[in-house]
Coordinates of C-alpha atoms in Angstrom, one line a residue:
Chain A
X191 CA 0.0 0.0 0.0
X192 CA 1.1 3.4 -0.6
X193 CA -0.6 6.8 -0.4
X194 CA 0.2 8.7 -3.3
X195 CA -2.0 12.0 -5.0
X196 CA -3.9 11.1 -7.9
X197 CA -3.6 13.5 -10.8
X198 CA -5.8 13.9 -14.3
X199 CA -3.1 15.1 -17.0
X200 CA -5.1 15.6 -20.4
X201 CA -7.2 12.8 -19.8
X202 CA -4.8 10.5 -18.5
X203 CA -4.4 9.9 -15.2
X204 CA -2.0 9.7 -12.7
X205 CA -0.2 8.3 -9.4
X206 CA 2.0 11.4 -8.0
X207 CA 4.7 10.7 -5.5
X208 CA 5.3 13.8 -2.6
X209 CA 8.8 11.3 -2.8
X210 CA 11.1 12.8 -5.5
X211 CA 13.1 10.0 -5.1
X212 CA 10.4 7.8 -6.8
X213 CA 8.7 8.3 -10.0
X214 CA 4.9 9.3 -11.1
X215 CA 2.5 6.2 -12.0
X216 CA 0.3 6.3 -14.9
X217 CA -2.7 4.4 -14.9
X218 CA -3.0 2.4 -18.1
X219 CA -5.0 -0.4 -17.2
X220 CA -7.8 0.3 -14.0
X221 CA -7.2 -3.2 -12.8
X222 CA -4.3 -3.0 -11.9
X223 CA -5.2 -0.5 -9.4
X224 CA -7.3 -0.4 -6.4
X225 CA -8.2 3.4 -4.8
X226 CA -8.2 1.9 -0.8
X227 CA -9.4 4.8 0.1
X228 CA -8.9 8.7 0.7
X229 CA -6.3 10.5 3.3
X230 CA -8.4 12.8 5.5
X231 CA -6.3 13.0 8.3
X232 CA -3.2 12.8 9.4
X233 CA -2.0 12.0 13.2
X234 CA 1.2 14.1 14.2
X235 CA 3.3 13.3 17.1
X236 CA 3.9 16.0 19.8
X237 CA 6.5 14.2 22.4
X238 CA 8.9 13.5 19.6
X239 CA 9.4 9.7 19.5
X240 CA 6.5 8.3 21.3
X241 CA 4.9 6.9 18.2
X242 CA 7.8 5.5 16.7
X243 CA 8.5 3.9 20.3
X244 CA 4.7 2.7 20.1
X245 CA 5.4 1.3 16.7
X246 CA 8.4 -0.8 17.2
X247 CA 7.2 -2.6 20.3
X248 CA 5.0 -4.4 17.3
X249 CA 7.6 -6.9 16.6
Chain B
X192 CA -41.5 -5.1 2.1
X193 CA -38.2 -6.6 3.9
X194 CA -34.8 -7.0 3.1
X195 CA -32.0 -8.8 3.9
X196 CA -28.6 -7.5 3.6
X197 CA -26.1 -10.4 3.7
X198 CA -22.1 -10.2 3.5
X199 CA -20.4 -12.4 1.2
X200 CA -17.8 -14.3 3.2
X201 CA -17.9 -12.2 5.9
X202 CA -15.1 -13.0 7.8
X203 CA -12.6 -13.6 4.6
X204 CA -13.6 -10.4 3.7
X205 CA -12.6 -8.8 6.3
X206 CA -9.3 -9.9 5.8
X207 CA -8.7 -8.6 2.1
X208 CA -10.0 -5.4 3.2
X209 CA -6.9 -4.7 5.0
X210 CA -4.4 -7.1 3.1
X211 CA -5.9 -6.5 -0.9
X212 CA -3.0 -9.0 -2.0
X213 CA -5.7 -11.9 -1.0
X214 CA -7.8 -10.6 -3.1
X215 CA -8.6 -13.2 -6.3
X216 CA -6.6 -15.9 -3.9
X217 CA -8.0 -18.5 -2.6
X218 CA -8.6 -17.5 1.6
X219 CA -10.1 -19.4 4.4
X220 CA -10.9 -18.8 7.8
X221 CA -10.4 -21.3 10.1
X222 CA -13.1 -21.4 13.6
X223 CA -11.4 -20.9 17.3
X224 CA -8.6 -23.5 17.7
X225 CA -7.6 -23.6 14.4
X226 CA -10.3 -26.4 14.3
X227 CA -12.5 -26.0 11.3
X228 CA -13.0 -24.2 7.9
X229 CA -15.8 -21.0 8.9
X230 CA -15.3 -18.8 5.9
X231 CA -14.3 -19.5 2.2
X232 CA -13.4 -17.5 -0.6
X233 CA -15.4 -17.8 -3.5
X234 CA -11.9 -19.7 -5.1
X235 CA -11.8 -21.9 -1.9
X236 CA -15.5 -23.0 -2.7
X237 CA -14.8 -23.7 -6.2
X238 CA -12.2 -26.2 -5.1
X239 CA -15.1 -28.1 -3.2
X240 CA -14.2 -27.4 0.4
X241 CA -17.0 -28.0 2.5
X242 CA -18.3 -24.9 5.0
X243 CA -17.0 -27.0 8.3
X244 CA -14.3 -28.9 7.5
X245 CA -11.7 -30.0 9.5
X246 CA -8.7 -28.1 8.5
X247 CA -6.6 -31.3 9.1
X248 CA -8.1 -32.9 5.9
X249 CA -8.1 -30.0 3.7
X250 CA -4.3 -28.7 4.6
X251 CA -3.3 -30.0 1.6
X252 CA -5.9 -29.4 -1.1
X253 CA -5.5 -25.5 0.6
X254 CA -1.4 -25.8 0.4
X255 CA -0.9 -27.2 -3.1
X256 CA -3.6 -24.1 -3.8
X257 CA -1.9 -21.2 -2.4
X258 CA -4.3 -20.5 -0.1
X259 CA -4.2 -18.1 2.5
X260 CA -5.3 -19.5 5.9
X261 CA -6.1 -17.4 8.4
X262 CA -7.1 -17.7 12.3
X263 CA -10.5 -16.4 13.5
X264 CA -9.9 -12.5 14.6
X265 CA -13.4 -11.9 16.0
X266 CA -11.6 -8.6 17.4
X267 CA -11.4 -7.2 13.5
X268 CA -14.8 -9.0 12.3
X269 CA -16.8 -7.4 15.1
X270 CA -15.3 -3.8 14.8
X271 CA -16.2 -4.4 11.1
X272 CA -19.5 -5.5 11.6
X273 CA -20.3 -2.7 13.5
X274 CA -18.9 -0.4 10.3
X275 CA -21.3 -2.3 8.0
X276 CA -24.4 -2.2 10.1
X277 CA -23.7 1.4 11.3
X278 CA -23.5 2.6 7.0
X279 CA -27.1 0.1 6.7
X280 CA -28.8 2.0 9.8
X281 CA -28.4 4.8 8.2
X282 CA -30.2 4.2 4.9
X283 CA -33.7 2.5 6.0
X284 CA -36.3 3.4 8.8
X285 CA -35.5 0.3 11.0
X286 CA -33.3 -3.0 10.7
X287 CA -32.8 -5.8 12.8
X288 CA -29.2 -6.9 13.5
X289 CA -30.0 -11.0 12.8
X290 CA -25.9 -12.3 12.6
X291 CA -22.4 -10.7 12.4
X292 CA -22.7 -10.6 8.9
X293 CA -26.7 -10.1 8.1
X294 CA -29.0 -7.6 8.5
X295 CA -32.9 -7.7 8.3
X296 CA -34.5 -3.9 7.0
X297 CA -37.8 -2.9 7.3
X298 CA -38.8 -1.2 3.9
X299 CA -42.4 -0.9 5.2
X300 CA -44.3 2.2 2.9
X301 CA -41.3 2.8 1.4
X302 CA -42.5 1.4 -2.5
X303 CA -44.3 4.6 -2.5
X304 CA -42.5 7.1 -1.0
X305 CA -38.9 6.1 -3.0
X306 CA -40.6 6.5 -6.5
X307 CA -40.3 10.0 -7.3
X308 CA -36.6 10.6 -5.9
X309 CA -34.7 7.5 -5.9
X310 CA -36.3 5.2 -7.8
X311 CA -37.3 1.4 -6.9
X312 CA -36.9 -0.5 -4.0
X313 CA -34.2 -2.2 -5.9
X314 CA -32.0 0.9 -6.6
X315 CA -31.7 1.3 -2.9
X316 CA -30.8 -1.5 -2.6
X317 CA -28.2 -1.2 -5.1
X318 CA -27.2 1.7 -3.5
X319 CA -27.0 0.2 0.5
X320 CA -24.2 -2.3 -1.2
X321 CA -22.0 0.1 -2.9
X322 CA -21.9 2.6 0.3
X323 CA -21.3 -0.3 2.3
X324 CA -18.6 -1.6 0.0
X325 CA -17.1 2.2 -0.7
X326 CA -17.4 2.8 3.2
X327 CA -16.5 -0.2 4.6
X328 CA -15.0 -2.0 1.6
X329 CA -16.6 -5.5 2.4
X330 CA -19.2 -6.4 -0.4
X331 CA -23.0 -7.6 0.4
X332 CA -25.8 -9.1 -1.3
X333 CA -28.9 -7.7 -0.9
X334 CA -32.7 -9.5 -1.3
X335 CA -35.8 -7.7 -1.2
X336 CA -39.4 -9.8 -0.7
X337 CA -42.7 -8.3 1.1
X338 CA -41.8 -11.2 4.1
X339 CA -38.7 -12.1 5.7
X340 CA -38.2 -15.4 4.9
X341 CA -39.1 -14.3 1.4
X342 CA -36.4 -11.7 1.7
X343 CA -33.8 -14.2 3.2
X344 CA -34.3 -16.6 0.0
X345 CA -34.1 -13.7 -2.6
X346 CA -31.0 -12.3 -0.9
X347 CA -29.7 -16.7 -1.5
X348 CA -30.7 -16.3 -5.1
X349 CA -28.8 -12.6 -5.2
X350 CA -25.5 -14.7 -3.8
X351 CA -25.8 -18.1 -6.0
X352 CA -26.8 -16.3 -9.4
X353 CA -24.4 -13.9 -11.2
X354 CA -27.0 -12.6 -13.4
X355 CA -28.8 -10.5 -10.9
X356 CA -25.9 -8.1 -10.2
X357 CA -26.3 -8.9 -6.5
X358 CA -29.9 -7.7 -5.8
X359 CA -33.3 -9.6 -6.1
X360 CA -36.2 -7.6 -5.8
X361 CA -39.4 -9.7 -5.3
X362 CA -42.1 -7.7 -6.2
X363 CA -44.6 -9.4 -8.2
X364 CA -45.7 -12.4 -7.4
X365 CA -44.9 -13.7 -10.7
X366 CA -41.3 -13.2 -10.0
X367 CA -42.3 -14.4 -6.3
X368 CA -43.0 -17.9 -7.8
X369 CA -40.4 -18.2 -10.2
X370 CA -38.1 -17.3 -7.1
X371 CA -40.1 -20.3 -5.2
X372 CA -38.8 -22.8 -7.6
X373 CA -35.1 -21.9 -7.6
X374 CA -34.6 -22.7 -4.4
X375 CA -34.7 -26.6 -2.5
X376 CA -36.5 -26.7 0.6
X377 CA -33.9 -28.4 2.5
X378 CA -32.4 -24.5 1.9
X379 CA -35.6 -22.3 2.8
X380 CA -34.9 -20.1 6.5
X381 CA -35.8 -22.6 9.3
X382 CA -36.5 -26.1 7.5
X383 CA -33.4 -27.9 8.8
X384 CA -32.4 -31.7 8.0
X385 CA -34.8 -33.3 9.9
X386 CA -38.0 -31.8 8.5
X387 CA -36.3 -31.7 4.6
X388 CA -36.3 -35.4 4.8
X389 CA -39.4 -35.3 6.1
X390 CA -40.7 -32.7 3.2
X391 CA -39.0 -34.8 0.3
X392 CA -40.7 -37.9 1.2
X393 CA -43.6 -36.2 1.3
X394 CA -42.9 -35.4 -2.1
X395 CA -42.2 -31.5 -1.9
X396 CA -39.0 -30.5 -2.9
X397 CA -38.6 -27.1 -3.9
X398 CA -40.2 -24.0 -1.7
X399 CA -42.9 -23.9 -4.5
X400 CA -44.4 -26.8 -3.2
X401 CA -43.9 -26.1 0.4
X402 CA -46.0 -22.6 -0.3
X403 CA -48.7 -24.9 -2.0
X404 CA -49.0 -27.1 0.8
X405 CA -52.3 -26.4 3.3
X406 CA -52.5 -24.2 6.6
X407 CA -53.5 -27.4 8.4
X408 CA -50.7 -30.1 6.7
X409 CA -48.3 -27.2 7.9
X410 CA -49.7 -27.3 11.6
X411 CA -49.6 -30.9 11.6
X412 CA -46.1 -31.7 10.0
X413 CA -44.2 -28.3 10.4
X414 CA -44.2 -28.3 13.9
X415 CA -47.9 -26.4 15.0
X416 CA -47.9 -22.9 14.1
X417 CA -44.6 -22.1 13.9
X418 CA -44.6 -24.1 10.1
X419 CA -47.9 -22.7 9.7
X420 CA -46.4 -19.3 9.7
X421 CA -43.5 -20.2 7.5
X422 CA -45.6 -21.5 4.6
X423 CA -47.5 -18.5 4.9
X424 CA -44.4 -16.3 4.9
X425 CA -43.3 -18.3 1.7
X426 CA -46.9 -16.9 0.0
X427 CA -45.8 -13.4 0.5
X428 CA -48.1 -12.6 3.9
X429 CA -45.8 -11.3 6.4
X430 CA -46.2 -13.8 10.0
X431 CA -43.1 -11.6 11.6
X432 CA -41.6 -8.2 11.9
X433 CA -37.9 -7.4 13.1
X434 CA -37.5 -8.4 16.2
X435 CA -35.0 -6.4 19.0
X436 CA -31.4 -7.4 17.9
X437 CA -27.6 -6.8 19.4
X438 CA -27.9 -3.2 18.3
X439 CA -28.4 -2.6 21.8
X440 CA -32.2 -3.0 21.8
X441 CA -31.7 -7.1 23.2
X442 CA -31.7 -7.7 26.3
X443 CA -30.4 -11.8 25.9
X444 CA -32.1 -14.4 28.8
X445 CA -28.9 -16.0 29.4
X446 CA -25.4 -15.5 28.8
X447 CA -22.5 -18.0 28.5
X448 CA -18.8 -18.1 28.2
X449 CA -16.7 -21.7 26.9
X450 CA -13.9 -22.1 25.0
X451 CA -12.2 -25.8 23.8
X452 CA -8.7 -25.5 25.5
X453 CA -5.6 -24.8 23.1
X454 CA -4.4 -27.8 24.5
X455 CA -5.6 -30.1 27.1
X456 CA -4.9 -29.6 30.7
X457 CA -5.0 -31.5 33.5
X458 CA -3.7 -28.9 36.2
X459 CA -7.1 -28.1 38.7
X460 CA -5.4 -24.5 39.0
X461 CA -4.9 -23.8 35.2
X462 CA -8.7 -24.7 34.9
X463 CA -9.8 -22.8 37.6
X464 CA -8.0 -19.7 35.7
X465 CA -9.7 -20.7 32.7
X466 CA -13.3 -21.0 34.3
X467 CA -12.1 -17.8 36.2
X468 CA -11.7 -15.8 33.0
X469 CA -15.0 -17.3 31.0
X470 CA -17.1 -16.2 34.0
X471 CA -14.9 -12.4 34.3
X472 CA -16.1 -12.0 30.3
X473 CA -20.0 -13.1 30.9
X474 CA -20.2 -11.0 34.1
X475 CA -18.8 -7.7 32.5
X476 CA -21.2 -9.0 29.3
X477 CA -24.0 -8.9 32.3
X478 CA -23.1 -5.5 33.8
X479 CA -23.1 -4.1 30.2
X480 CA -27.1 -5.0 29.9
X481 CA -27.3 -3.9 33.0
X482 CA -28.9 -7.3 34.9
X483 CA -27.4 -9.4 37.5
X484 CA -28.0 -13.3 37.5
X485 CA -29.5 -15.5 39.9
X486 CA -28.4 -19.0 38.6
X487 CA -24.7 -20.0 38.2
X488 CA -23.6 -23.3 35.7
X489 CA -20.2 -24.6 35.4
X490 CA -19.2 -27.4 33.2
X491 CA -16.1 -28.8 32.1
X492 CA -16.0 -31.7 29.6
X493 CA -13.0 -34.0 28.5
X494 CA -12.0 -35.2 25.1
X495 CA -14.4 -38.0 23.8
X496 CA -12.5 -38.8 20.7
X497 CA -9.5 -39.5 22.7
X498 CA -8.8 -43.3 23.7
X499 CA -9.0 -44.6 27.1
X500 CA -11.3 -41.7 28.0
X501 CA -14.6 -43.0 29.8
X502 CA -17.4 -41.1 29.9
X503 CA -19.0 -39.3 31.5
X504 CA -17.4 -36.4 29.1
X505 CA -19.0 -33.9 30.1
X506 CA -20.2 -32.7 33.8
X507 CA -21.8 -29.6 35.0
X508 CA -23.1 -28.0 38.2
X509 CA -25.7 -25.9 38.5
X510 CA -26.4 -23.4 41.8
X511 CA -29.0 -20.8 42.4
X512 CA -27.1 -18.1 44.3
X513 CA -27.8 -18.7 48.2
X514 CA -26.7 -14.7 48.7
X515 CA -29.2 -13.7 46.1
X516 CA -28.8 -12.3 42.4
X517 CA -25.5 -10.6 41.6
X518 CA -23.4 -9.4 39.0
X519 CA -20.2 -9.5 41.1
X520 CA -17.5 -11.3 39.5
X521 CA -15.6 -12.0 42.8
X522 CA -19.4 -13.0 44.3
X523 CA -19.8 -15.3 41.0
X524 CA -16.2 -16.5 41.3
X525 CA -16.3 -17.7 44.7
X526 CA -19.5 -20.1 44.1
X527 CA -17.4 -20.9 40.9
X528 CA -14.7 -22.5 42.1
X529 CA -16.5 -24.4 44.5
X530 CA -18.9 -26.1 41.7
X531 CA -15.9 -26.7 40.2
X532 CA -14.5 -28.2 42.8
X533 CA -17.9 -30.7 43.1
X534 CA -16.9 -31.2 39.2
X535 CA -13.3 -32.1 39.6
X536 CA -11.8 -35.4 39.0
X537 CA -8.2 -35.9 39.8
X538 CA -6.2 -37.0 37.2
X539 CA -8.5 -36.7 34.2
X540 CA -7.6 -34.5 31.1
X541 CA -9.9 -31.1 30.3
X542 CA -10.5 -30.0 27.0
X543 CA -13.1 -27.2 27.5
X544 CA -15.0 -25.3 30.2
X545 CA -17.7 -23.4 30.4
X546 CA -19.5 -20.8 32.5
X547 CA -23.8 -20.3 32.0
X548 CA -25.4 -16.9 33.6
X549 CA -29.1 -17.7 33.5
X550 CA -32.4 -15.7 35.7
X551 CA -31.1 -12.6 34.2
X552 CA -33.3 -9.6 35.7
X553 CA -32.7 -6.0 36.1
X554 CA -31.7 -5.1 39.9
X555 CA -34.8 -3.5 41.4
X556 CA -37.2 -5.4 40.5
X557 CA -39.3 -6.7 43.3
X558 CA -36.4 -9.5 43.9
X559 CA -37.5 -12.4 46.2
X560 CA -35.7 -11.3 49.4
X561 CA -33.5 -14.5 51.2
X562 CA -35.3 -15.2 54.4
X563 CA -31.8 -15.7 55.9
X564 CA -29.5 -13.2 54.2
X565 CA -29.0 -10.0 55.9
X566 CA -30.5 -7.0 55.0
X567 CA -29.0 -4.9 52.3
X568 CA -27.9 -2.3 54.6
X569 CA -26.1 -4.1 57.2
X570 CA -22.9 -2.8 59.2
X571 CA -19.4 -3.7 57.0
X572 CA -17.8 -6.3 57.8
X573 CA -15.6 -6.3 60.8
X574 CA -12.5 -8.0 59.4
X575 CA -11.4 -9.2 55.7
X576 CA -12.0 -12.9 56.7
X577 CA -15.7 -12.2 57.4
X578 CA -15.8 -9.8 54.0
X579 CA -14.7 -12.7 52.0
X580 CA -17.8 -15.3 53.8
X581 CA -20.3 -12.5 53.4
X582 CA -20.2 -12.3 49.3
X583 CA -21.1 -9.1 49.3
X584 CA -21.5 -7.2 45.9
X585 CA -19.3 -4.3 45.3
X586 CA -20.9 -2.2 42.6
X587 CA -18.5 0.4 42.7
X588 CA -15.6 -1.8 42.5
X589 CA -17.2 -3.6 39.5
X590 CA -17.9 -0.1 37.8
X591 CA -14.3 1.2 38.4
X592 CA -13.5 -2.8 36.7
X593 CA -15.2 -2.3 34.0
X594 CA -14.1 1.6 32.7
X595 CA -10.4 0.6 33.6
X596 CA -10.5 -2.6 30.9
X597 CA -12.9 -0.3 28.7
X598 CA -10.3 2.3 28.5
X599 CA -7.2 0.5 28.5
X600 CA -8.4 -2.9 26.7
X601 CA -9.6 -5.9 27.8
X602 CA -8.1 -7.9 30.5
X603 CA -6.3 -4.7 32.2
X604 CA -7.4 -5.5 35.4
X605 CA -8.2 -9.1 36.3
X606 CA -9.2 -11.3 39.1
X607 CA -5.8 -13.1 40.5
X608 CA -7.5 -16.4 39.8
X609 CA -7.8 -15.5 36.0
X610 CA -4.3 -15.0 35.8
X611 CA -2.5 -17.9 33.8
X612 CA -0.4 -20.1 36.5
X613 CA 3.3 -19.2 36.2
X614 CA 4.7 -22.2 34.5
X615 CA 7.9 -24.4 35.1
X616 CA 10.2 -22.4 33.2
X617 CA 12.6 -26.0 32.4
X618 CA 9.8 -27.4 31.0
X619 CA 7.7 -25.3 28.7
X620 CA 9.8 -22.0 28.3
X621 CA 8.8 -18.4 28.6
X622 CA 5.5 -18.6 27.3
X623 CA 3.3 -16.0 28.7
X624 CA 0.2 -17.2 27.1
X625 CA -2.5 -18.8 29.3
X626 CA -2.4 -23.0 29.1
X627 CA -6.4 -22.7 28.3
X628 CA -6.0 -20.6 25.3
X629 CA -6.7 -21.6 22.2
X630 CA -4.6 -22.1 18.8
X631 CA -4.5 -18.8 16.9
X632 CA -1.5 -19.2 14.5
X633 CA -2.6 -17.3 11.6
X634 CA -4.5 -14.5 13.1
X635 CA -4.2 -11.0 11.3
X636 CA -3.7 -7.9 13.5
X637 CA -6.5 -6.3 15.1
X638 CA -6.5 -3.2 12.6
X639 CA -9.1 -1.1 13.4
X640 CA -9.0 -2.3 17.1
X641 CA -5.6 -1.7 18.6
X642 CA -3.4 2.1 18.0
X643 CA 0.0 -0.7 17.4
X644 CA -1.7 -2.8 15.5
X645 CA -2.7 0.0 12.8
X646 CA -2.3 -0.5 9.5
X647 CA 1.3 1.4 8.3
X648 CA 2.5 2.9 4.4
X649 CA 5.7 3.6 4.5

């Protein structure tokens, strides 16, 4: 899974990365991708670390 | 008009919702234990797995398939349950919560009112499953009749045939009868084995012929009224309206707590911690509907298919509460453990246990008062030996309990007795896991339950 922006550029569409490290996604064929949903909110962490503490205890 | 609302697979869909890759792939779902097949993928059907079987004899029809077996997460199914009936609530004037994965709606005067703005009863139908799938991402099948058991059969011909795009919409009763003969009997809501036998030597085999058949045959073969009342549902004349369901409007008679043991145990302690936690989990279920319980059941049973186990395999105790109705867990736990120990036999090997909570009653209400209790409001206790004799409830303490393993998950705070005996470190390791608890090997995270078990992009 990835969350990535997606972008109509004269009629085709597209996957854009906020990573400029990775390249933008066209979307030939709609099978091949699945829209899981839509980013509404995002959680930020105020005590830097506690998350990322939270997270590793996973494994 | 009613209809059903039915998720396909339920709990396998659940599972590709958060892990797409399944999707297309054969996936089961295997029942608590790791015992049995409870939910196939449409692929896993195709290969002929039976709902029910043992996963022992289909391991390798599933492995040389590249199926995807998962343990039962009843943690994720439930929060995702509540998801899908919360998105179907919001559509229709009423439903009735009838299973984890079904939903009975009552459509009543809406054929008239829907017309002008949104069409048929069908195309809101058609539109409950795509909110639910774009909402919740689990797909449904939807069937739409003027009776319930009407309903539940169109919503079986929705599933089995592809042509109808999902949604049957009986309506006329042309379409009524052609529905009729579609579907056995042995398949119609509430004709089980016994009475499809029973039906086909009669010579009736589809529902067609059980809605020919007359009011009085029904009483007479069909169990009294409740098969006259079936037939008659089959004809399209409604017999029963939604009933109060888990939405919070049931109130159940009896609650009970069992679980087959992850592996057998023959400790009376590691039991006793197991009965201990069943009856913590149907006490806080009590307390939730707000009851307390006047009779207690234990039982614990042993393993019948294993050799040189006589019967019998199964014993219980029952007790009606000498202190009067409670919904205490220490109260309930200290007549616990004593009908276990009535139950115990030394030496013998436990596979399950089981806790029953029956005479459920709100407090309140015009109880019987004990001739030979003391009165409610009696002086405390002088010492903590004669606290512990006296069984008194705490309320408060139960309250304070209860919000603790609400807020900081289940099984925060426990009884001591609950608590899985420390085990012999030479002999089986560090396992913190409870002896009693079952085989989960293949159960997904609790996604929408637990903040670390969220689901991560990176």
């Amino acid at each position: 899974m990835t969350v990535k922006q997606l972008v109509c550029k004269r009629g085709t569409w597209w996957l854009m990365p906020a990573n400029p490290a990775f390249k933008p996604y066209e979307i030939r064929d709609t099978n091949e991708v699945s829209i899981w949903g839509v980013v509404t909110h995002v959680l930020h962490e105020l005590v830097p670390g506690k998350l990322a503490a939270l997270l590793r205890t996973r494994d | 008009m009613f209809g059903l609302v039915d998720a396909n697979n339920f709990y396998v869909s659940c599972e590709r919702v958060f892990q797409p890759r399944y999707e297309k792939l054969p996936v089961v779902v295997l029942s608590n234990n790791d015992g049995n097949v409870v939910s196939r993928s449409a692929e896993v059907k195709a290969l002929g797995i039976q709902m029910g079987a043992p996963y022992f004899e289909v391991k390798e029809l599933l492995r040389t398939n590249n199926a995807a077996v998962f343990s039962s997460n009843y943690a994720l199914y439930g929060s995702m349950s509540a998801r899908v009936m919360y998105c179907i609530a919001q559509r229709v004037p009423a439903i009735e919560i009838y299973s984890i994965d079904e939903a009975f709606l009552d459509l009543h005067g809406l054929e008239q009112h829907l017309t002008p703005y949104l069409g048929r009863l069908d195309n809101l139908a058609h539109t409950i499953r795509t909110d639910v799938k774009r909402r919740t991402g689990i797909p449904t099948c939807v069937g739409v009749a003027p009776t319930k058991t009407l309903a539940k059969l169109a919503n079986r011909l929705a599933k089995k045939l592809p042509d109808l795009d999902r949604v049957l919409y009986l309506d006329t009763a042309e379409r009524q009868a052609w529905a009729l003969k579609q579907v056995a009997v042995v398949d119609v809501w509430g004709i089980g084995r016994q009475y499809a036998a029973k039906l086909t030597a009669a010579g009736i085999d589809s529902a067609a012929d059980l809605a020919r058949v007359s009011d009085a045959w029904a009483r007479k073969h069909l169990g009294g009224v409740v098969g006259a009342r079936l037939v008659q549902e089959l004809q399209g004349r409604p017999c029963s309206g939604l009933h109060p369901s888990e939405d919070g409007t049931l109130s159940r008679q009896s609650i009970s707590c069992s679980r087959t043991f992850g592996r057998p145990l023959t400790g009376y302690a590691d039991v006793l911690a197991a009965v201990a936690t069943f009856l913590s989990r149907a006490a806080e279920k009590l307390r939730a509907q707000g009851d307390i319980a006047y009779v207690l059941t234990v039982y614990i049973s042993k393993n019948r298919f294993a050799p040189h186990v006589l019967p019998s395999y199964s014993r219980s105790a029952t007790l009606t509460l000498p202190s009067g109705p409670t919904a205490d867990t220490t109260v309930l736990l200290s007549y616990a453990s004593s009908l276990l120990g009535r139950l115990w036999e030394p030496g013998t090997t436990y596979n399950k246990a089981g806790v029953v909570l029956d005479g459920l009653e709100p407090p309140s209400t015009g109880q019987q008062l004990s001739l030979f209790s003391l009165p409610p409001t009696t002086t405390q206790p002088e010492n903590e030996r004669e606290e512990k004799t006296a069984r008194v409830s705490r309320p408060g303490l139960m309250a304070s309990l209860d919000a603790l393993n609400q807020r900081f998950g289940r099984g925060t705070v426990r009884l001591a007795t609950a608590l899985p005996v420390p085990a012999v470190p030479a002999v089986t390791g560090s396992s913190s896991r409870p002896a009693w608890e079952g085989k989960a090997q293949w159960r997904s995270p609790a996604f929408t339950t637990r903040l670390e078990d969220l689901l991560l992009v990176n």
